[in-house]
GROMACS .gro file of C-alpha atoms in nm:
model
  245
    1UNK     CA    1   0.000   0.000   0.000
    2UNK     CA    2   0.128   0.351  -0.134
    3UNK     CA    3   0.080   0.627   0.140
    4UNK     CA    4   0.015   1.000  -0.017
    5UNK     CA    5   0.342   1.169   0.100
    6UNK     CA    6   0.069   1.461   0.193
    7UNK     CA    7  -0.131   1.215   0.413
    8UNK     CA    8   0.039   1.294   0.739
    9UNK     CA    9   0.034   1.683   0.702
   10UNK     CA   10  -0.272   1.657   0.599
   11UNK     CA   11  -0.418   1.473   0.905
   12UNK     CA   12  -0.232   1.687   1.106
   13UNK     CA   13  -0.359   2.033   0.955
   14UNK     CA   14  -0.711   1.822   1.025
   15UNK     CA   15  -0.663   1.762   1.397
   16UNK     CA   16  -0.497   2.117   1.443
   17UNK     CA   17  -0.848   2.251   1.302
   18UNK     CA   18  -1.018   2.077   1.466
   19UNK     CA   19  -0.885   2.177   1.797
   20UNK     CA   20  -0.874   2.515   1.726
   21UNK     CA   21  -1.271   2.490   1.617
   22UNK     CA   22  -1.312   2.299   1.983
   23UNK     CA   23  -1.105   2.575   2.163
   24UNK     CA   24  -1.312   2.833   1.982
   25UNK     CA   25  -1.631   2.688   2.052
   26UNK     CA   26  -1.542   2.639   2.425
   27UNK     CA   27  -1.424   2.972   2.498
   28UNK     CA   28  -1.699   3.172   2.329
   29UNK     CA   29  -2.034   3.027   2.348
   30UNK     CA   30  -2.041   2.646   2.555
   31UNK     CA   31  -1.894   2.442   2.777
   32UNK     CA   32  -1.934   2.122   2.918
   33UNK     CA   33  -1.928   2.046   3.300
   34UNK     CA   34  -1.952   1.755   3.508
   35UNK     CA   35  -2.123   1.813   3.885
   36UNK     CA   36  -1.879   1.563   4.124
   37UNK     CA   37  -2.064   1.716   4.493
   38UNK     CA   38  -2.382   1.726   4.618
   39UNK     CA   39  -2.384   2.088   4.791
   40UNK     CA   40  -2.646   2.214   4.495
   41UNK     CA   41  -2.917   1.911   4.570
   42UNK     CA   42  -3.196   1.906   4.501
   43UNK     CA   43  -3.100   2.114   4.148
   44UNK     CA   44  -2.827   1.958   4.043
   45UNK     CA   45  -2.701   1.595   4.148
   46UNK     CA   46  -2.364   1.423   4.125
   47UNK     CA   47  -2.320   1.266   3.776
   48UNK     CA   48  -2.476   1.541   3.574
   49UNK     CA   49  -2.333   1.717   3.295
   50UNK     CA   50  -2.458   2.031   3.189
   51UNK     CA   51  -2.375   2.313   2.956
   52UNK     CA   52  -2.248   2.652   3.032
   53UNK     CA   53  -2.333   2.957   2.815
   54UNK     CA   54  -1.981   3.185   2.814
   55UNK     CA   55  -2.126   3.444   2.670
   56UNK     CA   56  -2.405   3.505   2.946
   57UNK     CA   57  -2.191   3.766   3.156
   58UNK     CA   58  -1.892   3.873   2.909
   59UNK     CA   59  -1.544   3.741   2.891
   60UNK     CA   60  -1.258   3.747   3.133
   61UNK     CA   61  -0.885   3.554   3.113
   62UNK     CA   62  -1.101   3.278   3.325
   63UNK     CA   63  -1.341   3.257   2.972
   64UNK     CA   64  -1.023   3.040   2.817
   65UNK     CA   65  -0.850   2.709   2.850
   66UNK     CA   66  -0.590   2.758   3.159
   67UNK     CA   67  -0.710   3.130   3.235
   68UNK     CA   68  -0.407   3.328   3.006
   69UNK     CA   69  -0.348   3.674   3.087
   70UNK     CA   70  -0.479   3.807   2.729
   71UNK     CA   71  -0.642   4.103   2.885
   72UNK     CA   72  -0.750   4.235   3.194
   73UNK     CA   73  -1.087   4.263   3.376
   74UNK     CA   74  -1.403   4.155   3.131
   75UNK     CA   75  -1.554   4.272   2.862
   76UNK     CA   76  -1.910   4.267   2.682
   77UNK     CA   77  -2.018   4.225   3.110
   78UNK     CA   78  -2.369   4.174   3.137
   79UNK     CA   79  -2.490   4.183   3.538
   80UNK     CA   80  -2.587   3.845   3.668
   81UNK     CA   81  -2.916   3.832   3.829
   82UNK     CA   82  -2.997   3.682   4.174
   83UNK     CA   83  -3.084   3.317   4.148
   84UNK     CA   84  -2.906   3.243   3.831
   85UNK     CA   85  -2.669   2.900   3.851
   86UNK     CA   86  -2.358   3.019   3.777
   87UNK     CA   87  -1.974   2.829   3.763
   88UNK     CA   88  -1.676   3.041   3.849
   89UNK     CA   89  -1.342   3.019   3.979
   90UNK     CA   90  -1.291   3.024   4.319
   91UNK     CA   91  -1.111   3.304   4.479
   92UNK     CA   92  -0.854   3.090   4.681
   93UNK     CA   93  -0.676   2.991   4.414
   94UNK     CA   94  -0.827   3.124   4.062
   95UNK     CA   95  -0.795   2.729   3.955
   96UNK     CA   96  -1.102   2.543   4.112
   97UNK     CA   97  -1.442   2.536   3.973
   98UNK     CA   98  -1.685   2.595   4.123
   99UNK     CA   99  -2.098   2.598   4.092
  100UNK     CA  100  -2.368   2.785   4.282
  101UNK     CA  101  -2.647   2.974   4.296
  102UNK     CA  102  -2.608   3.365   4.318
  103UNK     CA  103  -2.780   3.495   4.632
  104UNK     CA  104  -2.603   3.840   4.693
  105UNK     CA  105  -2.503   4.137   4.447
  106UNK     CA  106  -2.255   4.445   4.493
  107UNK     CA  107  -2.400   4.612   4.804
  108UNK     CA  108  -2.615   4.318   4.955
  109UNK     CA  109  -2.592   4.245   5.310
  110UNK     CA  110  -2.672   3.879   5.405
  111UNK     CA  111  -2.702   3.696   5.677
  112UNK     CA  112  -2.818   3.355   5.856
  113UNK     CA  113  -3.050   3.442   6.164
  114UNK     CA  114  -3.232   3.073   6.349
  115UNK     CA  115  -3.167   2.944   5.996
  116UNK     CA  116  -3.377   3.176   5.785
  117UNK     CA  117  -3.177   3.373   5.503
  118UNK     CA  118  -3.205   3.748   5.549
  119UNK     CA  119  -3.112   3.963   5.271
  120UNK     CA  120  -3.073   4.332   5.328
  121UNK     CA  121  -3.249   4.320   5.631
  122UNK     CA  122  -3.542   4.151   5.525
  123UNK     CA  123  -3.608   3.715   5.555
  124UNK     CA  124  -3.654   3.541   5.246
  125UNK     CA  125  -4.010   3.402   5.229
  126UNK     CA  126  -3.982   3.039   5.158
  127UNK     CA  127  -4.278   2.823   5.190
  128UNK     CA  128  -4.207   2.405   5.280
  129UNK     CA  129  -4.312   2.217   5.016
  130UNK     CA  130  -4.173   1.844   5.169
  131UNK     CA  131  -4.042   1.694   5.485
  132UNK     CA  132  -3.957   1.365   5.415
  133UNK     CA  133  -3.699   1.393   5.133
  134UNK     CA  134  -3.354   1.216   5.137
  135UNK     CA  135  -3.086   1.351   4.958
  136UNK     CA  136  -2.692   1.294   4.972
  137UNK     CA  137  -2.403   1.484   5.163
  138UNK     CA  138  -2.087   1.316   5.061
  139UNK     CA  139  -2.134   0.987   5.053
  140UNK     CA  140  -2.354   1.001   5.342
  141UNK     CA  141  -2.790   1.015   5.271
  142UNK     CA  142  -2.949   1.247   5.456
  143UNK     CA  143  -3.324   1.371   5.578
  144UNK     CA  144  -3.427   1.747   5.471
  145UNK     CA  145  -3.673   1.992   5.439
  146UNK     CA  146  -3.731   2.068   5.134
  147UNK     CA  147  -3.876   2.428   5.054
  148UNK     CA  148  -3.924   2.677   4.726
  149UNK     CA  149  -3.700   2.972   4.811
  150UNK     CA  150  -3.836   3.319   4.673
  151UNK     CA  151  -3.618   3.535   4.571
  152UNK     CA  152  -3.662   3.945   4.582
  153UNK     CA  153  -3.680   3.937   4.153
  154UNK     CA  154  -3.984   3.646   4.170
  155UNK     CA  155  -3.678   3.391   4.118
  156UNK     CA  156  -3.805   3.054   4.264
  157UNK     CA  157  -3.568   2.788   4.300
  158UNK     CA  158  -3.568   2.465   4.556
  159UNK     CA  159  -3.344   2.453   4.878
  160UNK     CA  160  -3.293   2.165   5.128
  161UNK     CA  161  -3.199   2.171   5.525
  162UNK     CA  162  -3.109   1.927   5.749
  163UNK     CA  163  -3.408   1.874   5.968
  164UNK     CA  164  -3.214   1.946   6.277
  165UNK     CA  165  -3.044   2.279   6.124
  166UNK     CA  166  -2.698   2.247   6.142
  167UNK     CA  167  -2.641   2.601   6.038
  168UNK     CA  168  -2.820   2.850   6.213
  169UNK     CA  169  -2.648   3.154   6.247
  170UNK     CA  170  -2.410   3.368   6.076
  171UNK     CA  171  -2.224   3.689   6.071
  172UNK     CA  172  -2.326   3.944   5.862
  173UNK     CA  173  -2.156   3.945   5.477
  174UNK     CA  174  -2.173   4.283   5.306
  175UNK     CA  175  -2.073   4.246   4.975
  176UNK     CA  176  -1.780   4.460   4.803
  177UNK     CA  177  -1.798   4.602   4.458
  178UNK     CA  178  -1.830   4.378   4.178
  179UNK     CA  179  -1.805   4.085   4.420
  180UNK     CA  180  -2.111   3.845   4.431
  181UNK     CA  181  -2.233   3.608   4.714
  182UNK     CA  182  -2.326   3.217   4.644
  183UNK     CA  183  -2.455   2.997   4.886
  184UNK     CA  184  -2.489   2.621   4.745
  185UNK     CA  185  -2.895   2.491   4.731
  186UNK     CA  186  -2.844   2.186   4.963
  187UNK     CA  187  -2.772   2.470   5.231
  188UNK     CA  188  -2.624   2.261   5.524
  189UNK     CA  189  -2.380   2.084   5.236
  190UNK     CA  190  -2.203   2.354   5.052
  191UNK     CA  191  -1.877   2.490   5.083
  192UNK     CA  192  -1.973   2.839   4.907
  193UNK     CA  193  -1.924   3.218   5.030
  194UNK     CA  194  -2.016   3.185   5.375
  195UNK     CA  195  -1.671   3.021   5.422
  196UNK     CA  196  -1.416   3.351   5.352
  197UNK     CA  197  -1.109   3.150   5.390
  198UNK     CA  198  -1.172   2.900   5.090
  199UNK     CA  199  -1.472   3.051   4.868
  200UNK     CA  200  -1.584   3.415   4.992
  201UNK     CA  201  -1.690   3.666   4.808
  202UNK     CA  202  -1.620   3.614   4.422
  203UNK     CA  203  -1.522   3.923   4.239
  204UNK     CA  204  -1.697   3.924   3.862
  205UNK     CA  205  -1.350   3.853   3.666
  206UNK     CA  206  -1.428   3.495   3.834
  207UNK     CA  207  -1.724   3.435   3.642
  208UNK     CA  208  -1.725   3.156   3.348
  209UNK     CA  209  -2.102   3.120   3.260
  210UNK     CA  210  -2.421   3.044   3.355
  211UNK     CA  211  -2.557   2.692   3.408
  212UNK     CA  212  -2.817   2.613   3.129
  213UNK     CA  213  -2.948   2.252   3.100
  214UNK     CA  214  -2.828   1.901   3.148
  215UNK     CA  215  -2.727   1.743   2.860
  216UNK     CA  216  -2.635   1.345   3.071
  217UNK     CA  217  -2.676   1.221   3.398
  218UNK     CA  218  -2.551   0.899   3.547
  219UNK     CA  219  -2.599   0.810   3.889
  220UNK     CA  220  -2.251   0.732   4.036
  221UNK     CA  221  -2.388   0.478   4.277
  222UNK     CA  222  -2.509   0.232   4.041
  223UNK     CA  223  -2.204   0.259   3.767
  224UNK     CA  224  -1.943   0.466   3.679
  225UNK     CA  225  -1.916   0.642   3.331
  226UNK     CA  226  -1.670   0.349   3.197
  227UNK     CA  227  -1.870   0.047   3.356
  228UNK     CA  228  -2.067   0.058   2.997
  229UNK     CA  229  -2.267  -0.277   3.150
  230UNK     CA  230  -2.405  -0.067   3.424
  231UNK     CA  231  -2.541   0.205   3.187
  232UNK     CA  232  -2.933   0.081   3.149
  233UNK     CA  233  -2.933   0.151   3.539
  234UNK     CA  234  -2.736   0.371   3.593
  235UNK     CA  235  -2.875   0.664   3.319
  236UNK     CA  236  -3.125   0.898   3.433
  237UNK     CA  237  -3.298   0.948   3.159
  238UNK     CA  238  -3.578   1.234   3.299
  239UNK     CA  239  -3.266   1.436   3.344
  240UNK     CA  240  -3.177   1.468   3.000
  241UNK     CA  241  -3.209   1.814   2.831
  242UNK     CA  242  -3.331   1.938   3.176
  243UNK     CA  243  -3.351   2.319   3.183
  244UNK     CA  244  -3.137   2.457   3.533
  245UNK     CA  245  -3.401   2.709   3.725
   0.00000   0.00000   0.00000
């Protein structure tokens, strides 16, 4: 068999567009995320994979593969609204993603009183809608509350507590300038920007994109993504194409 002496270049001028196309497509309009934690239960569970619009809030150095320096601050920002699922780097080390739900905005003061989420000064209504749920913590099930959490804009997204309300109290965050303030929806589970040390306040360079729909889901505790014999099981199909609120 005669090879085309072009054959190799050609297959690699193929591959090099290719990636470039992928880059490009990352970058600038979607990416793909996997959720490995269960700190935004009931929303989101471990073993889905969403998309990410990168265009929702502008572009930063975080928009692209490995965060280059390119250019400073962000450009084409648009303002995040309260409640929207957003992933962004986390302020400790500008490496780790991360994915929550935005609760505070530049200006916002927030804080925990007997468990009930005061913003600005005034509790946010939310209304129980179960009691007997089970969701995870680790690897560890647990028994909530469920409730619908209404935001000041009419957003209306689910939350879970522990029944016993491990988290009760807080100091009071006030946010800085074009800093925002997550908290994670499976409240007494989430590492998020209560915790100033490790997560804290995240300034809007941080952003990457907003959290649109779930593309896959497995369920890790069934099969793994390469135990292909476990897939019938394991696949939660209802959670395909779901739309993030």
């Amino acid at each position: 068999m005669k090879l085309d002496k072009y054959f190799f270049s050609e297959n690699i001028k193929t591959l090099f567009y290719a990636l470039v196309i992928a880059v490009f497509i990352r970058s600038i309009f979607l990416q793909p995320f996997y959720i490995p934690s269960s700190s935004m239960e009931p929303t989101l569970l471990v073993g889905d994979r969403l998309f990410v619009t990168k265009y929702s809030y502008g572009y930063s150095k975080h928009s692209f593969p490995f965060s280059p320096p390119i250019f400073k601050g962000r450009v084409m920002f648009s303002e995040p609204k309260r409640g929207d699922v957003i992933v962004f780097k986390t302020p400790a080390d500008n490496r780790t993603d991360y994915i929550k739900r935005l609760i505070g905005l530049p200006g916002d003061k927030i804080q925990f009183i007997n468990s009930n989420l005061y913003l600005n000064n005034n509790e946010i209504f939310k209304s129980r809608i179960s009691k007997n749920d089970v969701i995870y913590c680790g690897n560890n099930a647990i028994e909530v509350f469920t409730f619908e959490e209404n935001l000041p804009n009419n957003k209306n997204h689910k939350t879970v507590y522990l029944k016993n309300y491990s988290f009760q109290n807080s100091d009071l965050f006030s946010v800085p300038d074009d800093h925002y303030f997550f908290l994670g929806d499976n409240r007494d589970c989430s590492k998020d920007s209560r915790f100033l040390s490790s997560v804290g306040y995240v300034h809007k360079d941080n952003l990457i994109g907003k959290a649109q729909f779930i593309f896959f889901s497995s369920d890790k505790n069934i099969g793994y993504f390469f135990e292909f014999w476990k897939w019938p099981q394991s696949i939660r199909f209802d959670r395909f194409f779901k739309k993030i609120k």
